[in-house]
mmCIF file of C-alpha atoms in Angstrom:
data_model
loop_
_atom_site.group_PDB
_atom_site.id
_atom_site.type_symbol
_atom_site.label_atom_id
_atom_site.label_comp_id
_atom_site.label_asym_id
_atom_site.label_seq_id
_atom_site.Cartn_x
_atom_site.Cartn_y
_atom_site.Cartn_z
ATOM 1 C CA MET A 1 12.198 15.509 -7.471
ATOM 2 C CA LYS A 2 10.035 13.095 -5.484
ATOM 3 C CA LYS A 3 11.391 9.905 -4.353
ATOM 4 C CA PHE A 4 8.016 7.325 -4.571
ATOM 5 C CA ARG A 5 7.626 4.504 -2.535
ATOM 6 C CA PHE A 6 4.673 2.635 -4.010
ATOM 7 C CA ILE A 7 4.283 -0.237 -1.710
ATOM 8 C CA ALA A 8 2.290 -3.651 -2.374
ATOM 9 C CA LEU A 9 0.886 -4.277 1.247
ATOM 10 C CA ILE A 10 1.527 -7.973 2.568
ATOM 11 C CA ALA A 11 1.269 -8.820 5.716
ATOM 12 C CA LEU A 12 -0.304 -11.032 9.083
ATOM 13 C CA SER A 13 -2.458 -9.924 11.685
ATOM 14 C CA ALA A 14 -3.148 -12.545 14.361
ATOM 15 C CA MET A 15 -5.454 -12.028 17.432
ATOM 16 C CA LEU A 16 -4.784 -14.690 20.205
ATOM 17 C CA ALA A 17 -7.548 -15.473 23.012
ATOM 18 C CA PHE A 18 -5.957 -16.690 26.316
ATOM 19 C CA THR A 19 -8.278 -18.115 28.631
ATOM 20 C CA ALA A 20 -6.906 -18.456 32.535
ATOM 21 C CA CYS A 21 -9.206 -21.436 32.943
ATOM 22 C CA GLY A 22 -6.367 -24.260 34.129
ATOM 23 C CA LYS A 23 -3.599 -21.797 33.442
ATOM 24 C CA LYS A 24 -0.999 -20.666 35.785
ATOM 25 C CA ASP A 25 -0.618 -16.807 36.882
ATOM 26 C CA ALA A 26 2.533 -16.438 35.461
ATOM 27 C CA GLU A 27 1.587 -17.425 31.965
ATOM 28 C CA ALA A 28 -0.893 -14.623 31.126
ATOM 29 C CA PRO A 29 1.768 -12.080 30.608
ATOM 30 C CA GLU A 30 2.941 -13.901 27.497
ATOM 31 C CA THR A 31 0.142 -13.656 25.942
ATOM 32 C CA GLN A 32 -1.305 -10.533 26.849
ATOM 33 C CA GLN A 33 2.210 -9.078 25.313
ATOM 34 C CA SER A 34 1.693 -10.262 21.862
ATOM 35 C CA GLU A 35 -1.980 -8.956 21.925
ATOM 36 C CA ASP A 36 -0.371 -5.469 23.141
ATOM 37 C CA THR A 37 2.634 -6.202 20.596
ATOM 38 C CA GLY A 38 0.100 -5.900 17.659
ATOM 39 C CA ASP A 39 -1.753 -2.846 18.920
ATOM 40 C CA THR A 40 0.870 -0.573 19.838
ATOM 41 C CA ALA A 41 2.241 -1.376 16.566
ATOM 42 C CA VAL A 42 -1.454 -0.222 15.101
ATOM 43 C CA MET A 43 -1.373 2.877 17.372
ATOM 44 C CA ASN A 44 2.392 3.273 16.249
ATOM 45 C CA ALA A 45 0.950 3.921 12.818
ATOM 46 C CA VAL A 46 -1.701 5.765 13.466
ATOM 47 C CA GLN A 47 0.363 8.068 15.005
ATOM 48 C CA GLU A 48 2.860 8.223 12.019
ATOM 49 C CA LEU A 49 -0.014 8.620 9.333
ATOM 50 C CA GLU A 50 -1.235 11.367 11.483
ATOM 51 C CA ALA A 51 2.356 13.261 11.447
ATOM 52 C CA ALA A 52 2.066 12.610 7.670
ATOM 53 C CA ALA A 53 -1.326 14.045 7.408
ATOM 54 C CA ASN A 54 -0.301 17.485 9.441
ATOM 55 C CA GLU A 55 3.154 17.722 7.491
ATOM 56 C CA LEU A 56 1.004 17.267 4.356
ATOM 57 C CA ASN A 57 -1.320 20.329 5.471
ATOM 58 C CA ALA A 58 0.619 23.247 3.959
ATOM 59 C CA ALA A 59 0.916 21.319 0.772
ATOM 60 C CA VAL A 60 -2.603 21.159 0.232
ATOM 61 C CA GLU A 61 -3.677 24.131 1.807
ATOM 62 C CA ASP A 62 -1.027 26.004 -0.759
ATOM 63 C CA ALA A 63 -2.545 23.733 -3.706
ATOM 64 C CA PHE A 64 -5.981 24.444 -3.174
ATOM 65 C CA ASN A 65 -5.429 28.463 -3.220
ATOM 66 C CA LYS A 66 -3.554 28.605 -6.355
ATOM 67 C CA GLY A 67 -6.655 26.066 -7.998
ATOM 68 C CA THR A 68 -4.399 23.171 -8.494
ATOM 69 C CA ILE A 69 -6.368 20.923 -6.570
ATOM 70 C CA ASP A 70 -10.732 21.617 -6.620
ATOM 71 C CA GLN A 71 -12.666 21.986 -3.598
ATOM 72 C CA ALA A 72 -14.107 18.164 -3.388
ATOM 73 C CA ARG A 73 -10.359 17.034 -3.343
ATOM 74 C CA TYR A 74 -9.654 19.485 -0.518
ATOM 75 C CA ASP A 75 -12.694 18.436 1.423
ATOM 76 C CA GLU A 76 -11.577 14.675 1.048
ATOM 77 C CA PHE A 77 -8.115 15.439 2.423
ATOM 78 C CA LYS A 78 -9.647 17.255 5.633
ATOM 79 C CA GLY A 79 -12.031 14.410 5.993
ATOM 80 C CA TYR A 80 -9.056 11.987 6.079
ATOM 81 C CA VAL A 81 -7.254 14.143 8.962
ATOM 82 C CA SER A 82 -10.819 14.225 11.248
ATOM 83 C CA ARG A 83 -11.086 10.290 10.548
ATOM 84 C CA ILE A 84 -7.377 9.916 11.757
ATOM 85 C CA ALA A 85 -7.518 11.512 14.536
ATOM 86 C CA GLU A 86 -10.937 9.775 15.545
ATOM 87 C CA ILE A 87 -9.424 6.544 14.993
ATOM 88 C CA LYS A 88 -6.525 7.559 16.849
ATOM 89 C CA ASN A 89 -8.769 8.785 19.685
ATOM 90 C CA SER A 90 -10.987 5.390 20.133
ATOM 91 C CA GLY A 91 -7.943 3.126 20.204
ATOM 92 C CA ASN A 92 -9.885 1.084 18.243
ATOM 93 C CA VAL A 93 -7.489 -1.617 16.024
ATOM 94 C CA SER A 94 -9.774 -3.904 14.505
ATOM 95 C CA ASP A 95 -9.296 -5.122 10.949
ATOM 96 C CA GLU A 96 -11.975 -2.604 9.256
ATOM 97 C CA ILE A 97 -10.185 0.177 10.997
ATOM 98 C CA LYS A 98 -6.417 -1.253 9.468
ATOM 99 C CA LYS A 99 -8.049 -1.679 5.902
ATOM 100 C CA GLU A 100 -9.418 1.328 6.328
ATOM 101 C CA LEU A 101 -6.333 3.131 7.356
ATOM 102 C CA ALA A 102 -4.527 1.065 4.930
ATOM 103 C CA SER A 103 -7.054 2.989 2.433
ATOM 104 C CA ILE A 104 -6.295 6.820 3.804
ATOM 105 C CA LYS A 105 -2.594 6.047 3.387
ATOM 106 C CA SER A 106 -2.737 5.288 -0.298
ATOM 107 C CA ASP A 107 -5.094 8.161 -0.865
ATOM 108 C CA LEU A 108 -3.025 10.610 0.831
ATOM 109 C CA ALA A 109 0.020 9.732 -1.174
ATOM 110 C CA VAL A 110 -2.015 10.612 -4.093
ATOM 111 C CA ILE A 111 -2.828 13.817 -2.518
ATOM 112 C CA ALA A 112 0.603 14.234 -1.765
ATOM 113 C CA SER A 113 1.945 13.673 -5.008
ATOM 114 C CA GLN A 114 -0.772 15.991 -6.478
ATOM 115 C CA VAL A 115 -0.159 18.878 -4.339
ATOM 116 C CA ALA A 116 4.065 18.591 -4.985
ATOM 117 C CA ALA A 117 4.814 18.005 -0.820
ATOM 118 C CA SER A 118 8.052 17.015 0.224
ATOM 119 C CA ASN A 119 10.171 13.920 -0.842
ATOM 120 C CA ASP A 120 9.713 13.011 3.541
ATOM 121 C CA VAL A 121 6.061 13.032 3.514
ATOM 122 C CA ILE A 122 5.471 11.276 0.065
ATOM 123 C CA ASP A 123 8.629 8.712 1.085
ATOM 124 C CA SER A 124 6.123 8.493 4.639
ATOM 125 C CA LEU A 125 3.123 7.755 2.591
ATOM 126 C CA VAL A 126 4.244 4.631 0.504
ATOM 127 C CA ALA A 127 6.554 3.108 3.303
ATOM 128 C CA LYS A 128 5.686 -0.569 4.016
ATOM 129 C CA ASP A 129 3.686 -0.940 7.314
ATOM 130 C CA ASP A 130 2.575 -4.274 7.634
ATOM 131 C CA SER A 131 0.648 -3.476 10.791
ATOM 132 C CA LEU A 132 -1.959 -2.449 9.086
ATOM 133 C CA GLU A 133 -2.562 -5.631 6.786
ATOM 134 C CA VAL A 134 -5.265 -8.297 7.288
ATOM 135 C CA LYS A 135 -4.451 -11.460 5.940
ATOM 136 C CA ASP A 136 -6.926 -12.845 3.592
ATOM 137 C CA SER A 137 -9.065 -15.626 5.043
ATOM 138 C CA THR A 138 -9.011 -17.599 1.895
ATOM 139 C CA GLU A 139 -5.326 -18.316 2.504
ATOM 140 C CA GLU A 140 -5.871 -20.110 5.793
ATOM 141 C CA LYS A 141 -8.297 -22.604 4.163
ATOM 142 C CA PRO A 142 -6.771 -26.069 4.133
ATOM 143 C CA ALA A 143 -5.332 -27.449 0.610
ATOM 144 C CA GLU A 144 -7.743 -29.985 -1.288
ATOM 145 C CA SER A 145 -6.261 -32.410 -3.608
ATOM 146 C CA ASP A 146 -5.847 -31.481 -7.050
ATOM 147 C CA GLU A 147 -9.231 -33.807 -8.196
ATOM 148 C CA ALA A 148 -11.222 -32.653 -5.333
ATOM 149 C CA ALA A 149 -10.528 -28.328 -5.528
ATOM 150 C CA PRO A 150 -12.989 -26.400 -7.433
ATOM 151 C CA LYS A 151 -10.757 -24.244 -10.283
ATOM 152 C CA GLU A 152 -9.517 -21.154 -9.163
ATOM 153 C CA SER A 153 -11.888 -18.467 -10.235
ATOM 154 C CA ALA A 154 -11.100 -15.535 -12.533
ATOM 155 C CA THR A 155 -11.473 -12.798 -9.833
ATOM 156 C CA ALA A 156 -9.423 -14.810 -7.259
ATOM 157 C CA THR A 157 -6.810 -15.288 -10.058
ATOM 158 C CA LEU A 158 -6.032 -11.706 -11.573
ATOM 159 C CA LYS A 159 -6.093 -10.490 -7.820
ATOM 160 C CA SER A 160 -3.111 -13.041 -7.288
ATOM 161 C CA ARG A 161 -1.085 -11.743 -10.070
ATOM 162 C CA VAL A 162 -1.616 -8.490 -9.520
ATOM 163 C CA GLN A 163 -0.761 -8.877 -5.825
ATOM 164 C CA GLU A 164 2.636 -10.589 -7.255
ATOM 165 C CA PHE A 165 3.458 -7.589 -9.628
ATOM 166 C CA SER A 166 2.786 -5.260 -7.092
ATOM 167 C CA ALA A 167 5.130 -7.056 -5.013
ATOM 168 C CA ASN A 168 8.032 -7.442 -7.865
ATOM 169 C CA TYR A 169 7.331 -3.194 -8.723
ATOM 170 C CA ILE A 170 8.070 -2.469 -5.503
ATOM 171 C CA SER A 171 11.786 -4.113 -5.763
ATOM 172 C CA LEU A 172 12.019 -2.593 -8.918
ATOM 173 C CA GLN A 173 11.275 0.695 -7.812
ATOM 174 C CA ASN A 174 13.668 0.313 -4.361
ATOM 175 C CA GLU A 175 16.437 -0.421 -7.070
ATOM 176 C CA MET A 176 15.558 2.286 -8.726
ATOM 177 C CA SER A 177 15.671 4.733 -6.219
ATOM 178 C CA ARG A 178 18.827 3.922 -5.300
ATOM 179 C CA ARG A 179 20.296 3.973 -8.759
ATOM 180 C CA SER A 180 18.310 7.479 -9.564
ATOM 181 C CA GLU A 181 20.496 9.102 -6.324
ATOM 182 C CA THR A 182 23.728 7.889 -8.058
ATOM 183 C CA GLY A 183 22.865 9.036 -10.846
ATOM 184 C CA GLU A 184 22.295 5.519 -12.958
ATOM 185 C CA ILE A 185 19.016 6.771 -14.493
ATOM 186 C CA SER A 186 17.554 9.984 -15.132
ATOM 187 C CA GLN A 187 15.151 11.835 -12.613
ATOM 188 C CA GLU A 188 13.047 11.984 -15.742
ATOM 189 C CA ASP A 189 12.706 8.037 -15.770
ATOM 190 C CA TYR A 190 12.538 7.360 -12.506
ATOM 191 C CA MET A 191 9.727 9.708 -11.951
ATOM 192 C CA SER A 192 8.147 7.950 -15.038
ATOM 193 C CA LEU A 193 8.088 5.141 -13.290
ATOM 194 C CA ILE A 194 6.754 6.692 -9.941
ATOM 195 C CA GLN A 195 3.496 7.351 -12.070
ATOM 196 C CA THR A 196 3.120 3.686 -13.326
ATOM 197 C CA GLY A 197 3.429 3.217 -9.663
ATOM 198 C CA ILE A 198 0.500 5.173 -8.630
ATOM 199 C CA GLU A 199 -1.596 3.254 -11.677
ATOM 200 C CA ILE A 200 -0.707 -0.069 -9.823
ATOM 201 C CA ALA A 201 -1.768 0.856 -6.836
ATOM 202 C CA GLN A 202 -5.208 2.385 -7.973
ATOM 203 C CA LEU A 203 -5.288 -1.451 -9.866
ATOM 204 C CA LYS A 204 -4.712 -3.398 -6.916
ATOM 205 C CA GLU A 205 -7.016 -1.116 -5.189
ATOM 206 C CA LYS A 206 -9.971 -2.380 -7.498
ATOM 207 C CA THR A 207 -8.546 -6.473 -7.690
ATOM 208 C CA ASP A 208 -8.871 -6.051 -3.615
ATOM 209 C CA ILE A 209 -12.069 -5.551 -3.692
ATOM 210 C CA GLY A 210 -12.937 -8.138 -6.038
ATOM 211 C CA GLN A 211 -13.543 -6.687 -9.544
ATOM 212 C CA ALA A 212 -12.342 -8.466 -12.296
ATOM 213 C CA THR A 213 -13.629 -7.201 -15.973
ATOM 214 C CA GLN A 214 -11.623 -7.565 -18.998
ATOM 215 C CA ASP A 215 -11.254 -3.981 -19.272
ATOM 216 C CA ILE A 216 -9.243 -4.393 -15.973
ATOM 217 C CA GLU A 217 -7.516 -7.641 -17.060
ATOM 218 C CA ASN A 218 -6.241 -5.144 -20.179
ATOM 219 C CA GLU A 219 -5.022 -2.573 -17.679
ATOM 220 C CA PHE A 220 -3.157 -5.517 -15.843
ATOM 221 C CA ASN A 221 -1.425 -6.222 -19.178
ATOM 222 C CA SER A 222 -0.557 -2.871 -20.104
ATOM 223 C CA LEU A 223 0.918 -2.064 -17.199
ATOM 224 C CA LYS A 224 3.036 -5.225 -17.005
ATOM 225 C CA ALA A 225 4.381 -4.676 -20.089
ATOM 226 C CA GLU A 226 4.965 -0.700 -19.283
ATOM 227 C CA VAL A 227 7.240 -1.756 -16.420
ATOM 228 C CA TYR A 228 8.918 -4.593 -18.365
ATOM 229 C CA ASP A 229 10.100 -2.683 -21.139
ATOM 230 C CA PHE A 230 11.492 0.367 -18.303
ATOM 231 C CA ALA A 231 13.105 -2.809 -16.431
ATOM 232 C CA VAL A 232 14.501 -3.746 -19.675
ATOM 233 C CA LYS A 233 15.768 -0.258 -20.842
ATOM 234 C CA THR A 234 17.664 0.203 -17.524
ATOM 235 C CA GLY A 235 19.201 -2.879 -17.589
ATOM 236 C CA SER A 236 17.570 -4.458 -14.580
ATOM 237 C CA GLU A 237 17.994 -7.632 -13.501
ATOM 238 C CA LEU A 238 14.272 -7.961 -12.683
ATOM 239 C CA ALA A 239 13.152 -7.713 -15.939
ATOM 240 C CA ASP A 240 12.003 -11.259 -16.463
ATOM 241 C CA LYS A 241 9.824 -10.887 -13.650
ATOM 242 C CA PHE A 242 7.507 -8.785 -15.712
ATOM 243 C CA LYS A 243 7.254 -10.870 -18.978
#
């Protein structure tokens, strides 16, 4: 059985500008080191993603030959492998690239599940990686008074609720991962939670790009109720977070 760790991606990315005018030469390395550290973290994430994709390749080839996945899915995977290599060779660590890498990683996790890849491959594709996250610029706006601030849009409200839901799901999934290893919950129950995690990831992708329809709202409420029932059934102390 797979140990699938769905991760709600939350992190801060900052690029620091340094001007040498009026500064001593000795001050430059400190700022440069901060920039290099962030760039290195992203490139390390690219290398890890490339390694996971390479390990996944055999399972994808086997699934394609057996008809488990179709030509379109197979070509999609091959395209991701090529794109990861391009990004690695380019050394580009812009916010756009980080968003693209996070999306590719999420899609590869779904593919890995479809082709019954190894536990290690799946775990690596859903492991938390803050270096690929970009801070929402709207979070940096100064706070306004309650009277002056406009009401939060339905889109922003749903997005924030889904983000909170995703974060809480991560905590529950990690708890259940440990409990499944000790036999406290069955593998069937754990895999059911994993499947729900995939659906939550797909929901989050929709709200992250600004979708906020009634159907998405209904999907959110349904998934939240499903996770709540699971948490209650397994006696998790996190159940109240999904009410």
